[in-house]
Amino acid sequence: MTENENGNNKMKERTTGIEFNYFRIFMLLWILVLLLAIWDFNRQFFSFLENTEAKYRASLPESVTEELADTFRKCDVDSVCALMTKKCTLNAYETEEDLREYLKTFISNGRISMVSVEEETSDDHQVYYIESGDLRIARAEYTKRPERGRKDIPVWDLVSLEVYAEPSVSVSITAPENVRLFANGKELTANTGRTLQDPPSAQRFYEGFTTLPVMTDVKLGGFYLTPEITAENEDGTPVPVIADPENGIYSVGYPEDCEGREEMEGIACEAVSAYAEFISGDLSEGTLRQYFTKDNIYLYYMQHAELKWFTRHLKSEIHSAEVQEFIAYNEDAFYCEVLVEQHLTMQWGPREPEVIMTDGKFYFVRQDGEWKVAAIEF
């Protein structure tokens, strides 16, 4: 083989090797590009799937209502009140704290669940009932924020929360018209209507002297919780209240206490003791008269009754005078029942005293600044 032929063969081998190297490089680059393309496709594809799943999950009821449901499950009354778009109405005698106390019981009736209102729900608007056990307690509405890009995850805004809490408690109170009434420590306002009853039966003993306060009926509604009802007489002394909270009925009688009661009871004990000694013939009519009002008809009756019921006796002693009942009708009239124990030493027979019990039911009126007997109930 000549030198020229050897050289040509070597050139061909060199050219073939270079072409083969270019091909290998091209193939490697092509595979690399293909791998990158596949990787980018997979990345975008899985990103699409994740975004689609996130949008789907964000549209599920449990995702939309999760925060609100959790608030109810925790019985977070403060947060519920803050979220309510329709606020609960309070009357003049309840406070925000009373409402919160009521809501705690109202919300914690049972397991909290969110029930979709299908007929009112759309892609951009969702409505749910909130139930506590078997009780439907609220209604919530959500709207979806407009999406700015195809990858935006839906965000739902609570636009309405109505809690079905109603002030359903009402009370009825019977009390004298001059007694001050309080609900939860707040005095009933002047515009609270009172229905007048008939005049009290004791009014007949005060004709011509004074008018006794009439019993009244009061009805109050709009409470979330059963209110505490208290009462005071004109001078601020507490008056007992007979309560039946289950039925919402409260009764207040005429005051049994007042300022100066001790002095008034002392006067009543003196008057009934004098009365006992008068009818036993141990006290003159002139002395008894000082306890009665001027020209008192009851004193006239006693003067002309020719009292002859007691055997002649040597001595009369009042051993005790015990108040059985006291009623302060108003600042000018009171009633007092006094039981007097009188010992009479008889003129004949054993010297051991005979015990006489006199039950005096006296009605007093203030006259010229002094308490006088207006009438006696026999």
PDB file of C-alpha atoms in Angstrom, residues 27-45:
ATOM      1  CA  MET A  27     -28.223  12.592  21.561  1.00  0.00           C
ATOM      2  CA  LEU A  28     -27.144  13.432  25.064  1.00  0.00           C
ATOM      3  CA  LEU A  29     -28.375  16.993  24.644  1.00  0.00           C
ATOM      4  CA  TRP A  30     -31.632  15.763  23.181  1.00  0.00           C
ATOM      5  CA  ILE A  31     -32.172  13.369  26.066  1.00  0.00           C
ATOM      6  CA  LEU A  32     -31.342  16.147  28.515  1.00  0.00           C
ATOM      7  CA  VAL A  33     -33.817  18.520  26.879  1.00  0.00           C
ATOM      8  CA  LEU A  34     -36.426  15.792  26.834  1.00  0.00           C
ATOM      9  CA  LEU A  35     -35.849  15.035  30.488  1.00  0.00           C
ATOM     10  CA  LEU A  36     -36.114  18.709  31.348  1.00  0.00           C
ATOM     11  CA  ALA A  37     -39.300  18.966  29.330  1.00  0.00           C
ATOM     12  CA  ILE A  38     -40.757  15.911  31.047  1.00  0.00           C
ATOM     13  CA  TRP A  39     -39.730  17.253  34.454  1.00  0.00           C
ATOM     14  CA  ASP A  40     -41.286  20.663  33.746  1.00  0.00           C
ATOM     15  CA  PHE A  41     -44.436  19.024  32.430  1.00  0.00           C
ATOM     16  CA  ASN A  42     -44.712  16.848  35.517  1.00  0.00           C
ATOM     17  CA  ARG A  43     -44.028  19.820  37.749  1.00  0.00           C
ATOM     18  CA  GLN A  44     -46.752  21.890  36.141  1.00  0.00           C
ATOM     19  CA  PHE A  45     -49.095  18.932  35.990  1.00  0.00           C
TER      20      PHE A  45
END
